[in-house]
Each structure stands twice: as C-alpha cells, then as structure tokens.
C-alpha cells in the first residue's frame, strides 16, 4: 500500500487531527482516503469496549499474574485469539495491552496487571499474547514503555535507572515483543532519568524506532502528552484521549514556524495508516483474518486458563478431595469472589461463578462469612435509573441501570453533551428483607445528597486523598450512614452527584452502597468456627480488596486486609482439614501457612472463578501454576520494596538485582520461590544434555495420575528457557529448549557483550531447586 500517496492527499490540519483522539477511545475517520474510525480499548483481561459499564459485557479472563503463572505460551496465544474475537465483536481495532512492566516491588499497585519479576518470562508470555491477538487481525500496544513499575505519583515521578538495568531488565520484555512484531506500543506517564516518556527521544526514537526497527505506532498513556513540540519530536505518534489536547492547532503552528518538520508529522501519520492497514480499517487493505476461524468458547477458555494458573503452594495430601462429606465454605470472597484487579484493567462480564456456587455444585456446603474485609459497601441491587442533569436541573437523558452504580467515561449516553452535563441523579426503590439498622453509603468525589423517601439522610462533599485523578473515577472514597428500615416496606432512595472532569472530558462515577443489618464481627467469626468444626473439610477464601490492589496507588503492606489472618487461624484450629484459597493478584503474607492443610493460590481468577476452583479442589483438573514472582514471608524480607518518590525521584539503586536473583544474593529465604508450584503428581528429573544453545531435559511422572510439569532452565541462575510437558503415570518425556542469545550477554559500555567461557545450565522445579546441571561453552 502506498501510504505516501495517501498522505500527499491530506492537508496539514487533517494530518494533525489524525494524531489526537477524536474522543476517549478513537481516532477520527478520514473518508476521503478510505480510513475508518480506529477504536482502542483496554485490556489486558478482556476487551471492555467503549462503555465503562455492563451494557455490553465482556469475557473476563484471569489477571495477568495468573496468565503468566501458566508458563504456557500456547495457552496464552489461545487467550490472545479469544481477545481478538472479543475485540472484533465490539468494533475494537487496538487492544491496549499487554502490561509488561515488571514486579520490581511487591507493593506495586498494578502488580496483578503485570506478568512477572523476570524479564525473560515476561517477554515470552508478552510475545505470545501479542502474537495471539494480532494473528487474528487486532493490534496490541504493550505498555507502559518503560519503568512504570509502581503507581505513586506516576504522572510526575522520575525513575533513575542505570543503562545496564534498563537494557538487561526493564527494556528486555519490550525488546522481545517488538521482535515478535507488536503493531503498537504505549509510552508511560513517568520520566526516566529526567525526561518524561512521551518526550523521550533517546528511548523512543533512538532505541525503539531506531535500533529495534519498530514500525508500529506509539500511543501516549491517557493524558500523558503535555507538550506540543517536545512530545511530537520525542517520538509519540498519537496523543490520547482527545479531541482537546496539546497538539491540534498548536502543532500546526509549530510546523508552520519550522519548529517541528512536517516530515515528522508525516511519519506519524504513516504509522497510523500502517496500523489501519494491518487491522483492516483502510480501504484496499485485505481482511486481516480469513472468515473461517473457529469461534473460541470464551467461558470455557476462561476456566481453562484459571485452572492452569492456580498455584498450589502447600498440600499435606488433602487435595484433591476424595469422597468428602459436608464442606464448610468460609469468607466474604467465597460468596463474592474478587475476580479482577481495579483500574483500567476492569471489564464487565455477564456472569461470575463464585467459589460458593462452584463448590455447591459438587458437594453439600455450609456457608459462613467469618469476616468481611471490604471497606466499601456493595452497590444496592437494581434496577435503578440515572437522570443526567444540566446546571439548571433539566434532564438531558435517562438511563436504566442494573445496580446502583453510575459510571461513564469517554462515551456518555446518547443525548448527553459533556459540556452541559452538571450532575447525575440516581433513583431506585429498595424493599428490605430484614428490619433493623441498615447501612447506606455514597462513594464518589464532590458534593452529594442522599435522600430516602424525600428526607435527606446524608449530604456533604467528599474530597480525593492523594493526587492521582484516576482514583476519583476508579476507586472513589465513601461516606456512610445508618438508617432503621422495616422489612417489606418500599423506600425511594435518591443520590445526586456532580459529574467530574478527566483530560478535558466529563465523566460520572459514584456508587450507592448498602449493607443489611448484621451480627457483630466477633459473632461472625464464632459462627464460622462453629460451621468449620461441624463439617468434614473447610475451604476459607481469603482475598485482597479494591482498596488494596488497583491502578492509581501502591500498597502500604502485604497483609491480608481486615481480620482474615485471624479467621484462617481460628478455622484451621477448629478443623485440621482446612484448605485456604488465596484470592489475590500479587503477594500477600501467609503467616498461618503451616497451620493449613493446603494453600491454593487462585490469583484474580476471572469470571469462571468458582467453576475452576471446584475442578481443581475435586481433582478433575490439576492446579497447573508456577509462581511468576517470588513470594516473601514478610514484606521486610523482600530485597526491593521502595515505591515512594523522594523529591520526585525513585532511584532503582538495586540496578539489575530484582526478583529471585536479588533474593539469592541477599541470602534470605522467601516463603515461596519464583517457579514454585505443586501439582497432583510427582516428578523425577532424569537427565540433561546441553549442546550449543539447546538443552534437552528428560523428566518422568513418578506419581499415579497424569500430570503436567513446567520444566525450567536457568543459565548462570537466571531463567533462560522453559517448557510445559505432560506425561502419564510412569511415562518419561523429553523436551528441548533453545536458549536465547541474551542469556549469555551483558550490557556494557553502550553495547551487548557476549560473555565467553563456560556457563552453568540447570533444570529444575523452581529458582532455588536445581535438579540437573550441565555446562555450555560459548
Ligand atoms: C492506564 C493505561 C490505560 C489507559 C486507558 C491509563 O490510566 O495507565 O494502562 O490503557 O488509562 O484506560
């Protein structure tokens, strides 16, 4: 396709218009050259589409730490094909994913959204994701380029990092996905060594587009472009969102005045046209995918990925359950699983299978809440109506809602003009089942009023703590009030709340929360202990909350929130056959681990959470996961924890030393090493042979059921290859992995140097469990 001929037909203003969003999620169509509107959407666990609500539901896969825990690039590629299918269904051309920043500190708020502490594993899983999505004709934008490994002050923080650490650690996954052919890439909010990433000519023009030969398009993170010339010259191709932004007429003036060469604008337009051509949005482009691809069953794949990512940390032999009687199912997250982390990674599935539902399909269950760690109340069940009001109180539009949760960003409902929108009035009728003191709440930022049957029961203004404006939309703070209510009586409940502004665009985000009157915390705990003692086995589901794992802020500690540690100890003391299911996207401290009969980590398991859990607990499927990140016993043991800027700077003073290699150097022992995970069978590691850069390993399934093993190969103690193998009882399988060039190289004085000599190659079950060893000479 002759892009230059198309570019020559566009005037400067039109070219520049193509480089800023037409709205929150799309670039403008240019019918005169046959270019369709190009639509982007988050990512990474599903495709949300242009609405931030359940109006157009999405398949919700397990979160990225779970996907990486499968260590299975073929499965990840299949997940990519499903995501592309979802994207096409929703008219999305570009999936804003995968997130390939690293688990530098366990406190990173988006840890759950990244794959691993290891750059090689991150790169391999990331590349499989990119290939899977793009093979089906949908673009990806691996993100956030680069060193966006924590959230505190992310818009302004300057990460100081050595060139060696950048090259060997933080850039490595990006280098890998670019080699895999990514069609897009998203720059980060933060600065690196003094320059904000949207303006980072050295890394974007120099390394990415120059050295690595990246021919895709570079999109800014949302609102990250703050300058005209510096960002345009720095290598950013597209500024999102729009249509307001620092380019437009200002960039046209910069071109006219010779401050930005027009060839720079043309190069950016060429990259957008190439993208459009690749995704089939430019007239004359071939359809990106042949029509005869078999449809992927989204729910089935979500369940498969979940079971394959579940990581069995300990097991005294209780799992899989054999002929169990009554099962005590305990915990808030057992009834309402936390299936995804917070922030832009959220999607809205049309169903969620809770652990309680999943287990109840297989056994007789008794449920007890035990304790509820959630800080915010759940939305009052609907139906509800949202009326969009202008400053004079006139209704611009009315929308039905399934629950009392109002959330719109980017796309406002038809008939609602963002410039006129002042507030939203949410109205619902609630008829309690029980009498007593109910709790109602409003979560949102700004002035609000809550009335019940016309009487104001709560009003005031909620301020945002901290500076991240995304939090006002993603996870706003809450105010509560207690109210006596009578069972069977219908109450009219109304909340009025102002619209907010993000990136020059109006948005709406607030929730009317509710909780029934209930027993006190101590009574709940005692009830759970009683239920556990009366059952054959107990399954406690412990989880982090929305306030713990989300985009927009980092974690303060690694403890399970609320009284969950206490609950687990009490239940395990009452019933020695207690299995603890840990429902968290990133490491949590497990101080009771030795008191439980088994600890199963389900991560954020996606929409099929409970169905997958039942399969694994009852032994239909083996828990296939291996940790993609080392889990500390206590936060203070972790070698790198710091996420708090000092004078606007976070210095990666540890250099290349993160993850298991840093643990090893520190001499400290974590709770569970990178790579650890048990299955339902046992393995012997029989032989290793290294020949050049290929390594052949033989392993035997020594147990009595079929199983799957992740054979991990380390070169000089760093992961350099892996493969997933399957074997029947007694069967030996042989696998050959090919070691990448980078496994034998270091970055020195501005270039890669191959370290000649003898290298140790080990195969084993985790980073600190080498079973076989060989050497290679390079
Ligand atoms: C996030 C990105 C996301 C974008 C659009 C930003 O706040 O950092 O990961 O793709 O919003 O939702």
PDB file of N, CA and C in Angstrom, residues 1 3 6 18 26-40 88 91-94 136-139 183 271-289:
ATOM      1  N   UNK A   1       0.865  -1.204   0.000  1.00  0.00           N
ATOM      2  CA  UNK A   1       0.000   0.000   0.000  1.00  0.00           C
ATOM      3  C   UNK A   1       0.892   1.242   0.000  1.00  0.00           C
ATOM      4  N   UNK A   3       1.382   4.425   1.218  1.00  0.00           N
ATOM      5  CA  UNK A   3       0.913   5.371   2.239  1.00  0.00           C
ATOM      6  C   UNK A   3       1.262   6.809   1.855  1.00  0.00           C
ATOM      7  N   UNK A   6      -1.309   8.525  -0.106  1.00  0.00           N
ATOM      8  CA  UNK A   6      -2.465   8.941   0.709  1.00  0.00           C
ATOM      9  C   UNK A   6      -2.123  10.191   1.518  1.00  0.00           C
ATOM     10  N   UNK A  18      -5.510  13.617  12.822  1.00  0.00           N
ATOM     11  CA  UNK A  18      -5.430  12.152  12.933  1.00  0.00           C
ATOM     12  C   UNK A  18      -4.524  11.704  14.089  1.00  0.00           C
ATOM     13  N   UNK A  26     -11.046   6.745  20.359  1.00  0.00           N
ATOM     14  CA  UNK A  26     -10.861   6.510  18.921  1.00  0.00           C
ATOM     15  C   UNK A  26     -10.119   7.636  18.231  1.00  0.00           C
ATOM     16  N   UNK A  27      -9.601   7.299  17.033  1.00  0.00           N
ATOM     17  CA  UNK A  27      -9.022   8.296  16.130  1.00  0.00           C
ATOM     18  C   UNK A  27     -10.069   8.599  15.062  1.00  0.00           C
ATOM     19  N   UNK A  28     -10.060   9.832  14.533  1.00  0.00           N
ATOM     20  CA  UNK A  28     -11.142  10.225  13.610  1.00  0.00           C
ATOM     21  C   UNK A  28     -11.052   9.485  12.272  1.00  0.00           C
ATOM     22  N   UNK A  29     -12.204   9.201  11.665  1.00  0.00           N
ATOM     23  CA  UNK A  29     -12.184   8.613  10.324  1.00  0.00           C
ATOM     24  C   UNK A  29     -11.804   9.687   9.301  1.00  0.00           C
ATOM     25  N   UNK A  30     -11.179   9.293   8.208  1.00  0.00           N
ATOM     26  CA  UNK A  30     -10.919  10.221   7.091  1.00  0.00           C
ATOM     27  C   UNK A  30     -11.474   9.557   5.833  1.00  0.00           C
ATOM     28  N   UNK A  31     -12.781   9.736   5.582  1.00  0.00           N
ATOM     29  CA  UNK A  31     -13.409   9.033   4.462  1.00  0.00           C
ATOM     30  C   UNK A  31     -12.736   9.370   3.132  1.00  0.00           C
ATOM     31  N   UNK A  32     -12.154  10.582   3.032  1.00  0.00           N
ATOM     32  CA  UNK A  32     -11.554  10.981   1.748  1.00  0.00           C
ATOM     33  C   UNK A  32     -10.400  10.074   1.328  1.00  0.00           C
ATOM     34  N   UNK A  33      -9.783   9.377   2.297  1.00  0.00           N
ATOM     35  CA  UNK A  33      -8.735   8.420   1.893  1.00  0.00           C
ATOM     36  C   UNK A  33      -9.122   6.984   2.286  1.00  0.00           C
ATOM     37  N   UNK A  34     -10.392   6.793   2.609  1.00  0.00           N
ATOM     38  CA  UNK A  34     -10.875   5.442   2.897  1.00  0.00           C
ATOM     39  C   UNK A  34     -10.447   4.922   4.266  1.00  0.00           C
ATOM     40  N   UNK A  35     -10.213   5.846   5.195  1.00  0.00           N
ATOM     41  CA  UNK A  35      -9.782   5.431   6.541  1.00  0.00           C
ATOM     42  C   UNK A  35     -10.978   5.431   7.489  1.00  0.00           C
ATOM     43  N   UNK A  36     -11.212   4.279   8.137  1.00  0.00           N
ATOM     44  CA  UNK A  36     -12.306   4.188   9.109  1.00  0.00           C
ATOM     45  C   UNK A  36     -11.861   4.755  10.453  1.00  0.00           C
ATOM     46  N   UNK A  37     -12.849   4.977  11.307  1.00  0.00           N
ATOM     47  CA  UNK A  37     -12.563   5.342  12.691  1.00  0.00           C
ATOM     48  C   UNK A  37     -11.787   4.177  13.319  1.00  0.00           C
ATOM     49  N   UNK A  38     -10.669   4.480  14.007  1.00  0.00           N
ATOM     50  CA  UNK A  38      -9.852   3.428  14.638  1.00  0.00           C
ATOM     51  C   UNK A  38     -10.153   3.420  16.136  1.00  0.00           C
ATOM     52  N   UNK A  39     -10.627   2.283  16.636  1.00  0.00           N
ATOM     53  CA  UNK A  39     -11.096   2.231  18.027  1.00  0.00           C
ATOM     54  C   UNK A  39     -10.113   1.440  18.892  1.00  0.00           C
ATOM     55  N   UNK A  40      -9.804   1.991  20.067  1.00  0.00           N
ATOM     56  CA  UNK A  40      -8.892   1.326  21.019  1.00  0.00           C
ATOM     57  C   UNK A  40      -9.672   0.990  22.294  1.00  0.00           C
ATOM     58  N   UNK A  88     -13.147  -7.813  17.946  1.00  0.00           N
ATOM     59  CA  UNK A  88     -13.887  -7.657  16.685  1.00  0.00           C
ATOM     60  C   UNK A  88     -15.377  -7.543  16.939  1.00  0.00           C
ATOM     61  N   UNK A  91     -16.115  -4.041  17.780  1.00  0.00           N
ATOM     62  CA  UNK A  91     -15.645  -2.982  16.872  1.00  0.00           C
ATOM     63  C   UNK A  91     -14.355  -2.331  17.331  1.00  0.00           C
ATOM     64  N   UNK A  92     -13.516  -3.081  18.044  1.00  0.00           N
ATOM     65  CA  UNK A  92     -12.249  -2.537  18.551  1.00  0.00           C
ATOM     66  C   UNK A  92     -11.109  -3.009  17.648  1.00  0.00           C
ATOM     67  N   UNK A  93     -10.240  -2.069  17.257  1.00  0.00           N
ATOM     68  CA  UNK A  93      -9.113  -2.426  16.387  1.00  0.00           C
ATOM     69  C   UNK A  93      -7.809  -2.594  17.145  1.00  0.00           C
ATOM     70  N   UNK A  94      -7.718  -1.923  18.307  1.00  0.00           N
ATOM     71  CA  UNK A  94      -6.441  -1.899  19.040  1.00  0.00           C
ATOM     72  C   UNK A  94      -6.712  -2.256  20.501  1.00  0.00           C
ATOM     73  N   UNK A 136      -5.081 -12.682  14.767  1.00  0.00           N
ATOM     74  CA  UNK A 136      -6.481 -12.541  14.394  1.00  0.00           C
ATOM     75  C   UNK A 136      -6.807 -11.122  13.951  1.00  0.00           C
ATOM     76  N   UNK A 137      -5.795 -10.354  13.599  1.00  0.00           N
ATOM     77  CA  UNK A 137      -6.049  -9.078  12.940  1.00  0.00           C
ATOM     78  C   UNK A 137      -6.362  -7.906  13.850  1.00  0.00           C
ATOM     79  N   UNK A 138      -6.072  -8.031  15.142  1.00  0.00           N
ATOM     80  CA  UNK A 138      -6.301  -6.917  16.074  1.00  0.00           C
ATOM     81  C   UNK A 138      -4.930  -6.499  16.609  1.00  0.00           C
ATOM     82  N   UNK A 139      -4.717  -5.184  16.711  1.00  0.00           N
ATOM     83  CA  UNK A 139      -3.405  -4.691  17.157  1.00  0.00           C
ATOM     84  C   UNK A 139      -3.280  -4.735  18.677  1.00  0.00           C
ATOM     85  N   UNK A 183       2.271  -4.290  16.814  1.00  0.00           N
ATOM     86  CA  UNK A 183       1.863  -3.215  15.887  1.00  0.00           C
ATOM     87  C   UNK A 183       1.726  -1.877  16.607  1.00  0.00           C
ATOM     88  N   UNK A 271       2.545   5.916  10.238  1.00  0.00           N
ATOM     89  CA  UNK A 271       2.432   4.830  11.229  1.00  0.00           C
ATOM     90  C   UNK A 271       0.964   4.532  11.551  1.00  0.00           C
ATOM     91  N   UNK A 272       0.136   5.579  11.607  1.00  0.00           N
ATOM     92  CA  UNK A 272      -1.297   5.346  11.864  1.00  0.00           C
ATOM     93  C   UNK A 272      -1.929   4.631  10.668  1.00  0.00           C
ATOM     94  N   UNK A 273      -1.558   5.056   9.468  1.00  0.00           N
ATOM     95  CA  UNK A 273      -2.124   4.402   8.274  1.00  0.00           C
ATOM     96  C   UNK A 273      -1.671   2.944   8.185  1.00  0.00           C
ATOM     97  N   UNK A 274      -0.416   2.694   8.561  1.00  0.00           N
ATOM     98  CA  UNK A 274       0.076   1.307   8.540  1.00  0.00           C
ATOM     99  C   UNK A 274      -0.724   0.458   9.538  1.00  0.00           C
ATOM    100  N   UNK A 275      -0.994   1.059  10.689  1.00  0.00           N
ATOM    101  CA  UNK A 275      -1.819   0.367  11.689  1.00  0.00           C
ATOM    102  C   UNK A 275      -3.199   0.059  11.102  1.00  0.00           C
ATOM    103  N   UNK A 276      -3.799   1.077  10.491  1.00  0.00           N
ATOM    104  CA  UNK A 276      -5.152   0.901   9.935  1.00  0.00           C
ATOM    105  C   UNK A 276      -5.137  -0.196   8.867  1.00  0.00           C
ATOM    106  N   UNK A 277      -4.088  -0.209   8.081  1.00  0.00           N
ATOM    107  CA  UNK A 277      -3.963  -1.221   7.033  1.00  0.00           C
ATOM    108  C   UNK A 277      -3.882  -2.613   7.663  1.00  0.00           C
ATOM    109  N   UNK A 278      -3.105  -2.723   8.740  1.00  0.00           N
ATOM    110  CA  UNK A 278      -2.922  -4.032   9.385  1.00  0.00           C
ATOM    111  C   UNK A 278      -4.223  -4.561  10.002  1.00  0.00           C
ATOM    112  N   UNK A 279      -5.029  -3.653  10.525  1.00  0.00           N
ATOM    113  CA  UNK A 279      -6.250  -4.112  11.197  1.00  0.00           C
ATOM    114  C   UNK A 279      -7.470  -4.060  10.276  1.00  0.00           C
ATOM    115  N   UNK A 280      -7.229  -3.765   9.006  1.00  0.00           N
ATOM    116  CA  UNK A 280      -8.335  -3.801   8.033  1.00  0.00           C
ATOM    117  C   UNK A 280      -9.226  -2.581   8.082  1.00  0.00           C
ATOM    118  N   UNK A 281      -8.705  -1.432   8.546  1.00  0.00           N
ATOM    119  CA  UNK A 281      -9.538  -0.230   8.646  1.00  0.00           C
ATOM    120  C   UNK A 281      -9.199   0.796   7.565  1.00  0.00           C
ATOM    121  N   UNK A 282      -8.463   0.359   6.539  1.00  0.00           N
ATOM    122  CA  UNK A 282      -8.105   1.270   5.456  1.00  0.00           C
ATOM    123  C   UNK A 282      -8.566   0.630   4.150  1.00  0.00           C
ATOM    124  N   UNK A 283      -9.300   1.411   3.345  1.00  0.00           N
ATOM    125  CA  UNK A 283      -9.834   0.871   2.098  1.00  0.00           C
ATOM    126  C   UNK A 283      -8.698   0.261   1.273  1.00  0.00           C
ATOM    127  N   UNK A 284      -8.956  -0.894   0.756  1.00  0.00           N
ATOM    128  CA  UNK A 284      -7.931  -1.528  -0.075  1.00  0.00           C
ATOM    129  C   UNK A 284      -7.106  -2.541   0.698  1.00  0.00           C
ATOM    130  N   UNK A 285      -7.228  -2.498   2.063  1.00  0.00           N
ATOM    131  CA  UNK A 285      -6.475  -3.481   2.855  1.00  0.00           C
ATOM    132  C   UNK A 285      -7.195  -4.818   2.771  1.00  0.00           C
ATOM    133  N   UNK A 286      -6.430  -5.876   2.839  1.00  0.00           N
ATOM    134  CA  UNK A 286      -7.032  -7.206   2.871  1.00  0.00           C
ATOM    135  C   UNK A 286      -7.737  -7.383   4.212  1.00  0.00           C
ATOM    136  N   UNK A 287      -8.799  -8.172   4.242  1.00  0.00           N
ATOM    137  CA  UNK A 287      -9.399  -8.513   5.528  1.00  0.00           C
ATOM    138  C   UNK A 287      -8.303  -9.169   6.354  1.00  0.00           C
ATOM    139  N   UNK A 288      -8.102  -8.709   7.603  1.00  0.00           N
ATOM    140  CA  UNK A 288      -6.965  -9.204   8.357  1.00  0.00           C
ATOM    141  C   UNK A 288      -7.037 -10.686   8.699  1.00  0.00           C
ATOM    142  N   UNK A 289      -8.228 -11.244   8.741  1.00  0.00           N
ATOM    143  CA  UNK A 289      -8.347 -12.656   9.109  1.00  0.00           C
ATOM    144  C   UNK A 289      -9.305 -13.328   8.142  1.00  0.00           C
TER     145      UNK A 289
END
